[in-house]
Coordinates of C-alpha atoms in Angstrom, one line a residue:
Chain N
X33 CA 25.0 25.2 20.9
X34 CA 22.8 22.1 20.8
X35 CA 19.8 24.0 21.7
X36 CA 20.6 26.8 19.1
X37 CA 20.6 24.0 16.5
X38 CA 17.3 22.7 17.9
X39 CA 15.6 25.7 17.7
X40 CA 16.8 26.5 14.1
X41 CA 15.8 23.0 12.8
X42 CA 12.4 23.1 14.2
X43 CA 11.6 26.9 13.1
X44 CA 12.9 25.9 9.6
X45 CA 10.5 22.9 9.5
X46 CA 7.5 25.1 10.9
X47 CA 8.4 27.8 8.4
X48 CA 8.5 25.2 5.4
X49 CA 5.3 23.5 6.6
X50 CA 3.6 26.9 6.8
X51 CA 4.7 28.8 3.6
X52 CA 5.7 26.5 1.0
X53 CA 2.5 24.8 -0.3
X54 CA 3.3 24.7 -3.7
X55 CA 1.4 26.4 -6.5
X56 CA 0.6 23.4 -8.8
X57 CA 0.3 25.0 -12.4
X58 CA -0.2 21.5 -13.9
X59 CA -2.4 18.7 -12.9
X60 CA -0.1 16.3 -10.9
X61 CA -0.3 12.3 -11.2
X62 CA 1.6 11.2 -8.2
X63 CA 2.9 7.3 -8.5
X64 CA 4.1 5.8 -5.4
X65 CA 5.6 2.0 -5.6
X66 CA 6.7 0.0 -2.4
X67 CA 10.0 -1.0 -3.9
X68 CA 12.0 -1.0 -7.2
X69 CA 12.0 -4.2 -8.7
X70 CA 11.9 -5.1 -12.7
X71 CA 8.1 -5.8 -12.6
X72 CA 6.7 -3.0 -10.7
X73 CA 9.2 -0.6 -12.6
X74 CA 7.8 -1.8 -15.8
X75 CA 4.3 -1.0 -14.4
X76 CA 5.4 2.4 -14.1
X77 CA 6.9 2.7 -17.6
X78 CA 3.6 1.5 -18.9
X79 CA 1.7 4.1 -16.8
X80 CA 3.8 6.8 -18.1
X81 CA 3.7 5.6 -22.0
X82 CA 0.0 5.2 -21.6
X83 CA -0.3 8.8 -20.6
X84 CA 1.9 10.2 -22.9
X85 CA 0.0 8.2 -25.9
X86 CA -3.2 9.8 -24.6
X87 CA -2.0 13.0 -24.9
X88 CA -0.8 13.6 -21.1
X89 CA 3.0 14.2 -21.4
X90 CA 5.0 14.9 -18.2
X91 CA 6.2 18.4 -17.8
X92 CA 3.9 19.4 -20.9
X93 CA 0.2 19.3 -19.7
X94 CA 0.6 17.5 -16.4
X95 CA 3.3 16.7 -13.8
X96 CA 4.3 13.3 -12.9
X97 CA 5.9 12.5 -9.6
X98 CA 7.2 9.4 -8.7
X99 CA 8.6 8.0 -5.4
X100 CA 9.8 4.4 -4.3
X101 CA 9.8 3.5 -0.6
X102 CA 12.7 1.1 -1.2
X103 CA 10.6 -1.6 0.8
X104 CA 10.1 0.5 3.9
X105 CA 6.7 1.1 5.1
X106 CA 7.6 4.1 7.3
X107 CA 9.0 5.5 4.2
X108 CA 5.7 4.8 2.2
X109 CA 3.6 6.4 4.8
X110 CA 5.7 9.6 4.3
X111 CA 5.6 9.3 0.6
X112 CA 1.7 9.0 0.8
X113 CA 1.7 12.1 3.0
X114 CA 3.7 14.1 0.9
X115 CA 1.4 13.2 -2.3
X116 CA -1.7 14.1 -0.5
X117 CA -0.2 17.3 0.4
X118 CA 0.6 18.2 -3.3
X119 CA -3.4 17.9 -4.0
X120 CA -2.8 15.7 -7.2
X121 CA -5.6 14.8 -9.6
X122 CA -4.6 11.2 -9.3
X123 CA -2.3 9.2 -6.9
X124 CA -1.5 5.8 -8.6
X125 CA -0.1 3.1 -5.8
X126 CA 2.1 0.1 -7.2
X127 CA 1.8 -2.9 -5.1
X128 CA -0.4 -3.8 -1.9
X129 CA 1.7 -2.0 0.9
X130 CA 1.9 1.3 -0.9
X131 CA -2.0 1.1 -1.9
X132 CA -2.9 0.4 1.7
X133 CA -0.8 3.3 2.9
X134 CA -2.3 5.7 0.4
X135 CA -6.0 4.4 1.2
X136 CA -5.6 5.0 5.0
X137 CA -4.5 8.6 4.2
X138 CA -6.4 9.7 1.2
X139 CA -9.8 11.1 1.7
X140 CA -11.0 12.8 -1.1
X141 CA -8.4 12.2 -4.0
X142 CA -8.7 9.5 -6.5
X143 CA -6.6 6.6 -5.9
X144 CA -5.7 4.1 -8.6
X145 CA -3.8 0.8 -7.4
X146 CA -1.6 -1.5 -9.7
X147 CA -0.2 -4.7 -9.3
X148 CA -2.5 -5.7 -6.2
X149 CA -3.4 -9.3 -6.4
X150 CA -6.4 -9.4 -4.0
X151 CA -7.9 -5.9 -3.6
X152 CA -10.8 -7.2 -1.4
X153 CA -8.6 -9.1 0.7
X154 CA -6.3 -6.0 1.0
X155 CA -9.5 -4.2 2.2
X156 CA -8.9 -1.8 -0.4
X157 CA -12.5 -1.8 -2.1
X158 CA -15.8 -3.4 -0.9
X159 CA -16.2 -5.3 -4.0
X160 CA -14.4 -5.5 -7.3
X161 CA -17.6 -4.5 -9.1
X162 CA -18.4 -1.5 -7.2
X163 CA -15.4 0.0 -5.2
X164 CA -17.6 2.5 -3.7
X165 CA -15.2 5.2 -2.7
X166 CA -12.1 7.0 -4.0
X167 CA -10.1 4.1 -5.0
X168 CA -10.3 1.6 -7.7
X169 CA -7.6 0.0 -10.0
X170 CA -6.2 -3.1 -11.9
X171 CA -5.6 -6.3 -10.1
X172 CA -2.6 -8.6 -11.3
X173 CA -4.9 -11.7 -10.3
X174 CA -3.9 -14.2 -12.8
X175 CA -6.3 -15.9 -14.9
X176 CA -6.0 -19.3 -13.2
X177 CA -8.5 -21.2 -15.0
X178 CA -7.1 -20.2 -18.6
X179 CA -3.7 -21.1 -17.1
X180 CA -4.7 -24.8 -15.9
X181 CA -6.3 -25.4 -19.1
X182 CA -3.2 -24.6 -21.1
X183 CA -1.3 -26.9 -18.4
X184 CA -3.3 -29.6 -19.0
X185 CA -3.2 -29.2 -23.0
X186 CA 0.5 -29.2 -22.6
X187 CA 0.6 -32.2 -20.1
X188 CA -2.4 -34.1 -20.3
X189 CA -1.4 -36.7 -17.5
X190 CA -0.4 -34.1 -15.0
X191 CA -2.1 -34.5 -11.7
X192 CA 0.4 -33.3 -9.2
X193 CA 1.8 -29.7 -9.6
X194 CA 4.4 -28.4 -7.7
X195 CA 4.8 -24.7 -7.1
X196 CA 7.6 -22.7 -5.1
X197 CA 6.2 -19.6 -3.1
X198 CA 7.2 -17.1 -0.7
X199 CA 4.9 -17.4 2.3
X200 CA 5.6 -13.7 3.1
X201 CA 4.3 -12.2 0.1
X202 CA 0.8 -11.2 0.3
X203 CA 0.1 -11.5 -3.6
X204 CA 1.7 -15.0 -3.8
X205 CA -0.2 -16.4 -0.9
X206 CA -3.4 -15.4 -2.2
X207 CA -2.7 -16.9 -5.8
X208 CA -1.5 -20.2 -4.0
X209 CA -4.8 -20.5 -2.2
X210 CA -6.8 -19.5 -5.5
X211 CA -5.0 -22.3 -7.4
X212 CA -5.6 -24.9 -4.9
X213 CA -9.2 -24.1 -5.3
X214 CA -9.2 -24.4 -8.8
X215 CA -7.4 -27.5 -8.7
X216 CA -9.8 -29.3 -6.5
X217 CA -12.5 -29.1 -9.4
X218 CA -10.0 -30.9 -12.1
X219 CA -8.8 -33.5 -9.7
X220 CA -5.3 -32.1 -9.4
X221 CA -3.1 -31.8 -6.5
X222 CA -1.0 -28.6 -5.6
X223 CA 2.4 -29.6 -3.9
X224 CA 3.8 -26.2 -2.2
X225 CA 7.2 -25.6 -1.2
X226 CA 7.9 -22.5 0.5
X227 CA 10.8 -20.1 0.0
X228 CA 11.3 -17.1 2.1
X229 CA 14.2 -15.7 0.1
X230 CA 16.0 -16.1 -3.3
X231 CA 18.6 -18.3 -1.9
X232 CA 16.0 -20.8 -0.6
X233 CA 14.5 -21.2 -4.2
X234 CA 16.7 -23.9 -5.2
X235 CA 16.3 -25.8 -2.2
X236 CA 12.4 -25.8 -2.4
X237 CA 12.4 -26.5 -5.9
X238 CA 14.6 -29.8 -5.2
X239 CA 12.3 -30.9 -2.5
X240 CA 9.5 -31.1 -5.4
X241 CA 11.7 -33.7 -7.3
X242 CA 10.0 -37.2 -7.5
X243 CA 6.7 -35.5 -6.0
X244 CA 5.3 -33.7 -9.0
X245 CA 4.3 -34.0 -12.7
X246 CA 5.0 -30.5 -13.5
X247 CA 6.0 -27.2 -11.7
X248 CA 3.8 -24.0 -12.1
X249 CA 5.2 -20.5 -11.0
X250 CA 3.0 -17.7 -10.1
X251 CA 4.1 -13.9 -10.1
X252 CA 5.7 -14.1 -6.8
X253 CA 8.6 -11.9 -6.8
X254 CA 11.1 -13.8 -4.7
X255 CA 10.6 -16.9 -6.9
X256 CA 10.5 -14.9 -10.0
X257 CA 14.1 -13.2 -9.2
X258 CA 15.4 -16.7 -8.7
X259 CA 13.3 -18.4 -11.6
X260 CA 16.7 -19.8 -13.1
X261 CA 17.1 -22.2 -10.1
X262 CA 13.9 -23.7 -10.5
X263 CA 14.3 -24.1 -14.3
X264 CA 17.6 -25.8 -13.9
X265 CA 16.1 -28.3 -11.3
X266 CA 13.2 -29.0 -14.1
X267 CA 15.9 -29.7 -16.7
X268 CA 17.8 -32.1 -14.6
X269 CA 14.7 -33.8 -13.4
X270 CA 12.9 -33.7 -16.4
X271 CA 9.8 -32.0 -14.8
X272 CA 8.6 -29.3 -17.0
X273 CA 8.3 -25.7 -15.4
X274 CA 5.4 -23.5 -16.6
X275 CA 5.3 -19.7 -15.7
X276 CA 2.5 -17.0 -15.2
X277 CA 4.4 -14.2 -16.9
X278 CA 6.0 -14.1 -20.4
X279 CA 9.3 -13.0 -19.4
X280 CA 10.1 -16.2 -17.4
X281 CA 9.6 -18.2 -21.0
X282 CA 12.6 -16.5 -22.3
X283 CA 14.7 -17.4 -19.2
X284 CA 13.8 -21.1 -19.8
X285 CA 10.3 -22.0 -18.8
X286 CA 8.1 -24.2 -21.2
X287 CA 5.2 -21.8 -21.8
X288 CA 3.0 -18.9 -20.3
X289 CA -0.2 -17.4 -21.1
X290 CA 1.1 -14.0 -20.9
X291 CA 0.9 -11.6 -18.0
X292 CA 3.2 -8.6 -18.8
X293 CA 3.6 -6.2 -16.1
X294 CA 4.2 -3.2 -18.8
X295 CA 0.9 -3.9 -20.3
X296 CA -0.5 -4.0 -16.7
X297 CA 0.8 -0.6 -16.5
X298 CA -0.8 0.7 -19.8
X299 CA -4.2 -0.4 -18.5
X300 CA -3.5 1.6 -15.1
X301 CA -2.7 4.3 -17.6
X302 CA -5.9 4.1 -19.2
X303 CA -7.9 4.0 -16.1
X304 CA -6.0 7.4 -14.7
X305 CA -7.0 9.0 -17.9
X306 CA -10.5 8.3 -17.6
X307 CA -10.4 9.9 -14.1
X308 CA -8.6 12.9 -15.4
X309 CA -11.3 13.1 -17.9
X310 CA -14.0 13.3 -15.3
X311 CA -15.0 9.5 -14.4
X312 CA -15.7 8.8 -10.9
X313 CA -13.8 6.1 -9.3
X314 CA -16.7 4.8 -7.0
X315 CA -18.6 3.1 -9.8
X316 CA -15.5 2.1 -11.6
X317 CA -15.0 -1.5 -11.5
X318 CA -11.5 -2.9 -10.6
X319 CA -10.1 -4.6 -13.8
X320 CA -8.0 -7.4 -14.5
X321 CA -5.6 -8.1 -17.3
X322 CA -7.4 -8.1 -20.5
X323 CA -4.5 -8.7 -22.9
X324 CA -3.2 -12.4 -22.9
X325 CA -0.3 -13.7 -25.0
X326 CA 0.8 -17.2 -25.2
X327 CA 4.7 -17.5 -25.5
X328 CA 6.1 -21.0 -25.8
X329 CA 9.9 -22.1 -25.5
X330 CA 9.9 -25.6 -27.4
X331 CA 13.9 -25.8 -26.9
X332 CA 13.2 -25.4 -23.0
X333 CA 10.4 -28.2 -23.5
X334 CA 13.0 -30.5 -24.8
X335 CA 15.2 -29.8 -22.1
X336 CA 12.4 -30.6 -19.5
X337 CA 11.6 -34.0 -21.2
X338 CA 8.5 -33.0 -23.2
X339 CA 7.5 -31.7 -26.4
X340 CA 5.0 -29.0 -27.2
X341 CA 2.1 -29.9 -29.4
X342 CA 2.2 -28.3 -33.1
X343 CA -1.2 -26.9 -32.7
X344 CA -0.3 -24.9 -29.6
X345 CA 3.1 -23.7 -31.1
X346 CA 0.9 -22.5 -33.8
X347 CA -1.2 -20.5 -31.5
X348 CA 1.6 -18.9 -29.9
X349 CA 2.2 -15.2 -30.2
X350 CA 5.8 -15.6 -29.8
X351 CA 8.1 -18.7 -30.2
X352 CA 10.8 -18.1 -27.8
X353 CA 14.2 -19.7 -28.9
X354 CA 17.1 -20.1 -26.3
X355 CA 19.0 -23.0 -26.9
X356 CA 22.0 -23.5 -24.6
Chain M
X250 CA 8.6 22.7 -0.5
X251 CA 6.9 20.7 2.6
X252 CA 3.1 20.8 2.5
X253 CA 1.4 20.9 6.1
X254 CA 0.2 17.3 5.5
X255 CA 3.7 16.4 4.6
X256 CA 4.9 17.9 8.0
X257 CA 2.1 16.3 10.1
X258 CA 3.0 12.9 8.2
X259 CA 6.5 13.4 9.4
X260 CA 5.4 14.5 12.9
X261 CA 3.1 11.2 12.9
X262 CA 5.7 8.6 11.7
X263 CA 8.5 10.4 13.8
X264 CA 6.3 10.1 17.1
X265 CA 5.7 6.3 16.4
X266 CA 9.5 5.8 15.9
X267 CA 10.3 7.6 18.9
X268 CA 8.7 4.6 20.9
X269 CA 11.3 2.4 18.8
X270 CA 14.0 4.9 19.7
X271 CA 12.7 4.5 23.6
X272 CA 13.2 0.8 23.2
X273 CA 16.6 1.3 21.6
X274 CA 17.9 3.6 24.2
X275 CA 17.1 1.0 26.8
X276 CA 18.7 -1.9 25.2
X277 CA 21.8 -0.1 23.6
X278 CA 22.4 2.6 26.0
X279 CA 21.1 1.5 29.4
X280 CA 21.8 -2.0 29.2
X281 CA 24.7 -2.2 26.6
X282 CA 22.7 -4.9 24.7
X283 CA 22.9 -4.6 21.1
X284 CA 19.3 -6.2 20.3
X285 CA 18.2 -7.0 16.8
X286 CA 15.0 -8.3 18.0
X287 CA 13.3 -5.3 17.2
X288 CA 13.0 -6.0 13.6
X289 CA 11.0 -8.8 14.4
X290 CA 8.8 -7.2 17.4
X291 CA 7.9 -4.3 15.4
X292 CA 5.8 -6.6 12.8
X293 CA 5.0 -8.7 15.9
X294 CA 3.2 -5.8 17.6
X295 CA 1.4 -5.0 14.4
X296 CA 0.2 -8.5 13.8
X297 CA -1.2 -9.1 17.5
X298 CA -2.9 -5.7 17.5
X299 CA -4.2 -6.5 13.6
X300 CA -5.7 -9.8 14.6
X301 CA -7.1 -8.8 17.8
X302 CA -8.8 -5.9 16.5
X303 CA -10.1 -8.0 13.5
X304 CA -11.7 -10.6 16.1
X305 CA -13.8 -7.5 17.8
X306 CA -11.3 -6.6 20.5
X307 CA -11.1 -2.9 21.8
X308 CA -8.1 -1.3 19.7
X309 CA -6.4 -0.3 23.1
X310 CA -6.6 -3.6 24.3
X311 CA -5.3 -5.1 21.5
X312 CA -2.7 -2.5 21.5
X313 CA -2.1 -3.8 25.0
X314 CA -1.7 -7.3 23.8
X315 CA 0.7 -6.2 21.4
X316 CA 3.0 -4.6 24.2
X317 CA 2.9 -7.7 26.2
X318 CA 3.8 -9.9 22.7
X319 CA 6.7 -7.6 22.2
X320 CA 7.7 -8.0 25.7
X321 CA 7.6 -11.9 25.5
X322 CA 9.8 -11.6 22.4
X323 CA 12.3 -9.6 24.3
X324 CA 12.5 -11.8 27.3
X325 CA 13.0 -14.9 24.7
X326 CA 16.2 -13.1 23.4
X327 CA 17.2 -12.3 27.2
X328 CA 16.6 -15.6 28.1
X329 CA 18.9 -17.0 25.4
X330 CA 21.7 -14.6 26.2
X331 CA 21.4 -15.0 30.1
X332 CA 20.5 -18.6 30.5
X333 CA 22.0 -20.3 27.6
X334 CA 24.8 -17.9 27.3
X335 CA 24.3 -17.4 23.8
X336 CA 26.1 -14.0 22.5
X337 CA 23.7 -11.0 23.0
X338 CA 23.8 -9.9 19.0
X339 CA 23.3 -13.5 18.0
X340 CA 20.5 -14.4 20.5
X341 CA 18.5 -11.4 19.4
X342 CA 19.1 -12.5 15.6
X343 CA 17.9 -15.9 16.5
X344 CA 14.5 -14.5 18.1
X345 CA 14.4 -12.0 15.0
X346 CA 14.3 -14.7 12.3
X347 CA 11.9 -16.9 14.7
X348 CA 9.5 -13.9 14.6
X349 CA 9.0 -13.9 10.8
X350 CA 7.6 -17.4 11.0
X351 CA 5.9 -16.6 14.0
X352 CA 4.4 -13.6 12.5
X353 CA 3.1 -15.3 9.5
X354 CA 1.6 -17.8 11.9
X355 CA -0.4 -15.1 14.0
X356 CA -1.6 -13.4 10.7
X357 CA -2.0 -16.6 8.7
X358 CA -1.2 -14.7 5.7
X359 CA 1.6 -11.9 5.1
X360 CA -0.8 -8.8 5.2
X361 CA -3.6 -8.1 7.2
X362 CA -5.7 -4.8 6.6
X363 CA -7.3 -2.7 9.0
X364 CA -8.7 -0.1 6.5
X365 CA -12.1 -0.9 7.3
X366 CA -11.7 -1.4 11.0
X367 CA -12.0 0.8 14.2
X368 CA -8.8 1.8 15.6
X369 CA -7.5 3.9 18.5
X370 CA -7.5 6.6 16.3
X371 CA -11.4 6.1 15.3
X372 CA -13.1 8.0 18.1
X373 CA -10.6 10.8 17.7
X374 CA -11.8 11.7 14.2
X375 CA -15.0 13.4 15.9
X376 CA -13.0 16.1 17.5
X377 CA -13.5 18.2 14.5
X378 CA -9.7 18.4 13.9
X379 CA -8.2 18.1 10.4
X380 CA -7.9 14.4 9.3
X381 CA -4.0 14.5 9.4
X382 CA -3.6 16.4 12.9
X383 CA -5.5 13.4 14.6
X384 CA -2.9 10.9 14.7
X385 CA -0.2 13.7 15.6
X386 CA -2.3 14.5 18.8
X387 CA -3.1 11.1 19.8
X388 CA 0.4 9.8 19.4
X389 CA 1.9 13.0 21.2
X390 CA -0.3 12.1 24.1
X391 CA 0.8 8.3 23.9
X392 CA 4.6 9.1 23.9
X393 CA 4.3 11.8 26.3
X394 CA 2.8 9.4 28.9
X395 CA 5.2 6.8 27.9
X396 CA 8.1 9.2 28.5
X397 CA 7.0 10.1 31.8
X398 CA 6.4 6.3 32.9
X399 CA 9.9 5.6 31.7
X400 CA 11.6 8.4 33.2
X401 CA 9.9 7.5 36.7
X402 CA 10.8 3.8 36.0
X403 CA 14.4 4.6 35.3
X404 CA 14.5 6.7 38.8
X405 CA 13.1 3.9 40.9
X406 CA 15.0 1.5 42.6
X407 CA 14.8 -1.2 39.9
X408 CA 15.8 1.4 37.2
X409 CA 18.8 2.4 39.1
X410 CA 19.8 -1.3 39.4
X411 CA 19.3 -1.6 35.8
X412 CA 21.4 1.4 34.8
X413 CA 24.0 -0.3 37.3
X414 CA 23.7 -3.5 35.6
X415 CA 24.4 -1.9 32.1
X416 CA 27.2 0.4 33.5
X417 CA 29.2 -2.2 35.2
X418 CA 27.7 -5.6 35.5
X419 CA 30.4 -7.1 37.8
X420 CA 30.1 -4.1 40.0
X421 CA 26.2 -4.4 40.3
X422 CA 26.6 -8.2 41.1
X423 CA 28.9 -7.2 43.9
X424 CA 26.3 -4.8 45.2
X425 CA 23.7 -7.6 45.4
X426 CA 21.8 -6.8 42.0
X427 CA 20.5 -9.7 40.0
X428 CA 22.0 -8.8 36.7
X429 CA 20.3 -11.6 34.7
X430 CA 17.1 -10.5 35.8
X431 CA 17.7 -6.9 35.1
X432 CA 18.7 -7.8 31.4
X433 CA 15.7 -9.9 31.1
X434 CA 13.3 -7.2 32.4
X435 CA 15.0 -4.4 30.3
X436 CA 15.1 -6.4 27.1
X437 CA 11.5 -7.4 27.7
X438 CA 10.4 -3.5 28.1
X439 CA 12.7 -2.6 25.3
X440 CA 10.7 -4.8 23.0
X441 CA 7.4 -3.9 24.6
X442 CA 7.9 -0.7 23.7
X443 CA 8.7 -1.5 19.9
X444 CA 5.6 -3.7 19.8
X445 CA 3.7 -0.6 21.1
X446 CA 5.1 1.2 18.1
X447 CA 4.2 -1.6 15.7
X448 CA 0.7 -1.8 16.8
X449 CA 0.2 2.0 16.6
X450 CA 1.8 2.0 13.0
X451 CA -0.3 -0.8 11.9
X452 CA -3.4 1.2 12.8
X453 CA -2.5 4.5 11.4
X454 CA -1.3 3.1 8.0
X455 CA -4.2 0.7 7.5
X456 CA -2.1 -2.9 7.6
X457 CA 0.3 -5.1 9.3
X458 CA 2.6 -6.6 6.9
X459 CA 5.1 -9.0 7.6
X460 CA 8.1 -7.1 5.8
X461 CA 7.2 -4.0 7.9
X462 CA 10.0 -4.6 10.1
X463 CA 12.9 -4.4 7.7
X464 CA 15.4 -1.7 9.0
X465 CA 13.5 -0.7 12.0
X466 CA 16.8 -1.3 14.0
X467 CA 18.7 1.1 11.7
X468 CA 16.0 3.8 11.8
X469 CA 15.7 3.5 15.8
X470 CA 19.5 3.8 16.0
X471 CA 19.7 6.9 13.6
X472 CA 16.9 8.6 15.6
X473 CA 18.5 7.9 19.0
X474 CA 22.1 9.1 17.8
X475 CA 20.4 12.0 16.0
X476 CA 18.7 12.9 19.0
X477 CA 21.8 12.8 21.2
X478 CA 23.9 14.8 18.8
X479 CA 21.0 17.7 19.2
X480 CA 20.1 17.2 23.1
X481 CA 23.3 16.1 25.1
X482 CA 22.0 13.2 27.1
X483 CA 23.2 14.5 30.5
X484 CA 20.1 12.9 32.4
X485 CA 17.7 10.2 31.8
X486 CA 15.2 12.8 31.0
X487 CA 17.2 14.5 28.4
X488 CA 18.0 11.3 27.0
X489 CA 14.3 10.2 26.7
X490 CA 13.6 13.5 25.1
X491 CA 16.6 13.0 22.8
X492 CA 15.0 10.0 21.5
X493 CA 11.6 11.7 20.6
X494 CA 13.6 14.7 19.0
X495 CA 15.6 12.5 16.9
X496 CA 13.1 10.5 15.7
X497 CA 10.9 13.5 14.6
X498 CA 14.2 15.3 13.0
X499 CA 15.0 11.8 11.1
X500 CA 11.5 11.7 9.8
X501 CA 11.7 15.7 8.8
X502 CA 14.9 15.1 7.0
X503 CA 13.1 12.3 4.9
X504 CA 10.4 14.4 4.2
X505 CA 12.8 17.1 3.0
X506 CA 14.7 14.8 0.9
X507 CA 11.4 13.7 -0.6
X508 CA 10.8 17.3 -1.7
X509 CA 14.2 18.4 -2.3
X510 CA 14.0 18.1 -6.0
X511 CA 16.0 21.0 -6.4
X512 CA 19.1 19.2 -4.8
X513 CA 18.2 16.4 -7.1
X514 CA 17.8 13.9 -4.2
X515 CA 15.2 11.0 -4.8
X516 CA 13.6 8.5 -2.1
X517 CA 16.1 6.1 -3.7
X518 CA 18.9 8.0 -2.0
X519 CA 17.1 8.0 1.3
X520 CA 19.1 4.5 2.4
X521 CA 22.5 6.1 1.7
X522 CA 21.6 9.5 3.4
X523 CA 20.7 7.6 6.5
X524 CA 24.0 5.9 6.5
X525 CA 25.6 9.2 6.2
X526 CA 23.7 10.8 8.8
X527 CA 24.4 8.1 11.4
X528 CA 28.0 7.9 10.5
X529 CA 28.0 11.7 11.1
X530 CA 26.2 11.6 14.4
X531 CA 28.4 9.0 15.6
X532 CA 31.7 10.7 14.6
X533 CA 31.0 14.4 15.0
X534 CA 30.4 14.3 18.7
X535 CA 33.7 12.9 19.3
X536 CA 35.2 15.1 16.6
X537 CA 34.1 18.0 18.7
X538 CA 35.7 16.8 21.8
X539 CA 38.8 16.1 20.1
X540 CA 38.8 19.5 18.3
X541 CA 38.1 21.2 21.9
X542 CA 41.0 19.3 23.3
X543 CA 43.5 20.4 20.6
X544 CA 42.2 24.0 21.3
X545 CA 42.8 23.8 24.9
X546 CA 46.2 22.2 24.6
X547 CA 47.5 25.0 22.4
X548 CA 46.1 27.4 24.9
X549 CA 48.0 25.8 27.7

């Protein structure tokens, strides 16, 4: 009985492997993402919307397939193989682990990555200007210098800046290292507090009290999921909290020079369109975010014991209000 | 449905996780030691291999070092249990969480890419096989050799003593077997196998990532139990074969789930499917026996 089952199973799989190579009538855009998460999900939405706006509508003249590996690298590997087997026009890989898995398996299919902070460090491309092979994409590298400029305008005397980050998150670690570098030239010091899970974010934020003049949060997934914990510490201890993404401003951070993952997805989608229309990846430079919007939250600022200068409020694209 | 590449991909991943299933067979089945260390020793193997490859080591030597690192991690868990009398499950959880920090220390960052490095696979690409067949061929050889060695080991005097330890520790002690030493050796070998799997996975997927151990234990268990449901483990050889077959079936099931748009299944459902499969695999053999008993009783 057991042997028969085994034979049937193996037989079925071999048959399936041999005979069902799908006849793709429409060009396929295959999108893989490592985990479902609000930021990464909005990258996907952005890609889809941009494609649609440029005339590539799912089910109409292209077929979009989308899979999430639910944080499991073994499944990510199989998703990559599945996609390559479909011979898609473009594979889009959202976040570093997905991009690496696709890069390891895809030989000739163009790959566009998205939400990867350090594509050179992740060995996806040889250089940002000339990727050199079948892979390019959009990096979510933060405009750190612009963020620090803003921070210094808002809190001119800030010397010691705190940040909470997850040492297990590749993107966050890369960012923290770069921020530290940029701060040296400005005579500022970065005080780091590590949180490996969302439940540790509160404790890590508390450890910064009395040590820092302001807190600056990157796009670290773990920390942003628990941003309220940092914000509550900021309010109680009168330490202004700044964010890298605009969504956190509406949750009570003082200001952010906007990083918006939906727009990040739109930019990725635009790249996909260019490839579908014949552009090559090898000489297509890796892009970083081109639209930055200033979001401010004067009420949050007041709760953290500071005021936002009027000229900065006047510059803001959006003045968020969330009085408690 | 399944393309060739997706099929070979399922085989490749299945063969690697077959090594994990070997490890879990050794700890869970042979020694009766529920060992969660594997969630940490899988990325440990990946981390050690990745760092050494980047440092210029021969990929096979780096993989060997990954096995040793995994063995050390397993030995720590077993020592916590045997020497400090910490409950086996808790001992393994302690090692697992410690390994998270240790893996970060080893890599110096959460993700180390191997995309542009030479790996154990590199020389095999010159054989003229299709790209996606190369890893299947190499990993079949690796898992075949491992199966043979494990099989011989389990039939050796030490292997028999280890099986006796798991089956009835008190009786084994009465026979003069140092059961503590057997547990340490067994859990070490088990995690050495998992370290090997991690090292191979990192090399075939192009990166070691500190998060890659999440859920390895569940997948290993699912493979072990699924394999046992298909190949009744009446001998050590069949039990080991069941590990490989189970791991491959699990991966084929995922590959089908990824392709089963018709059924409305999506990757999001995979964790649920895994849980259902494991539950069925645990319950069904028992149900079969009790059904048969009922049938026999009615006949009698």
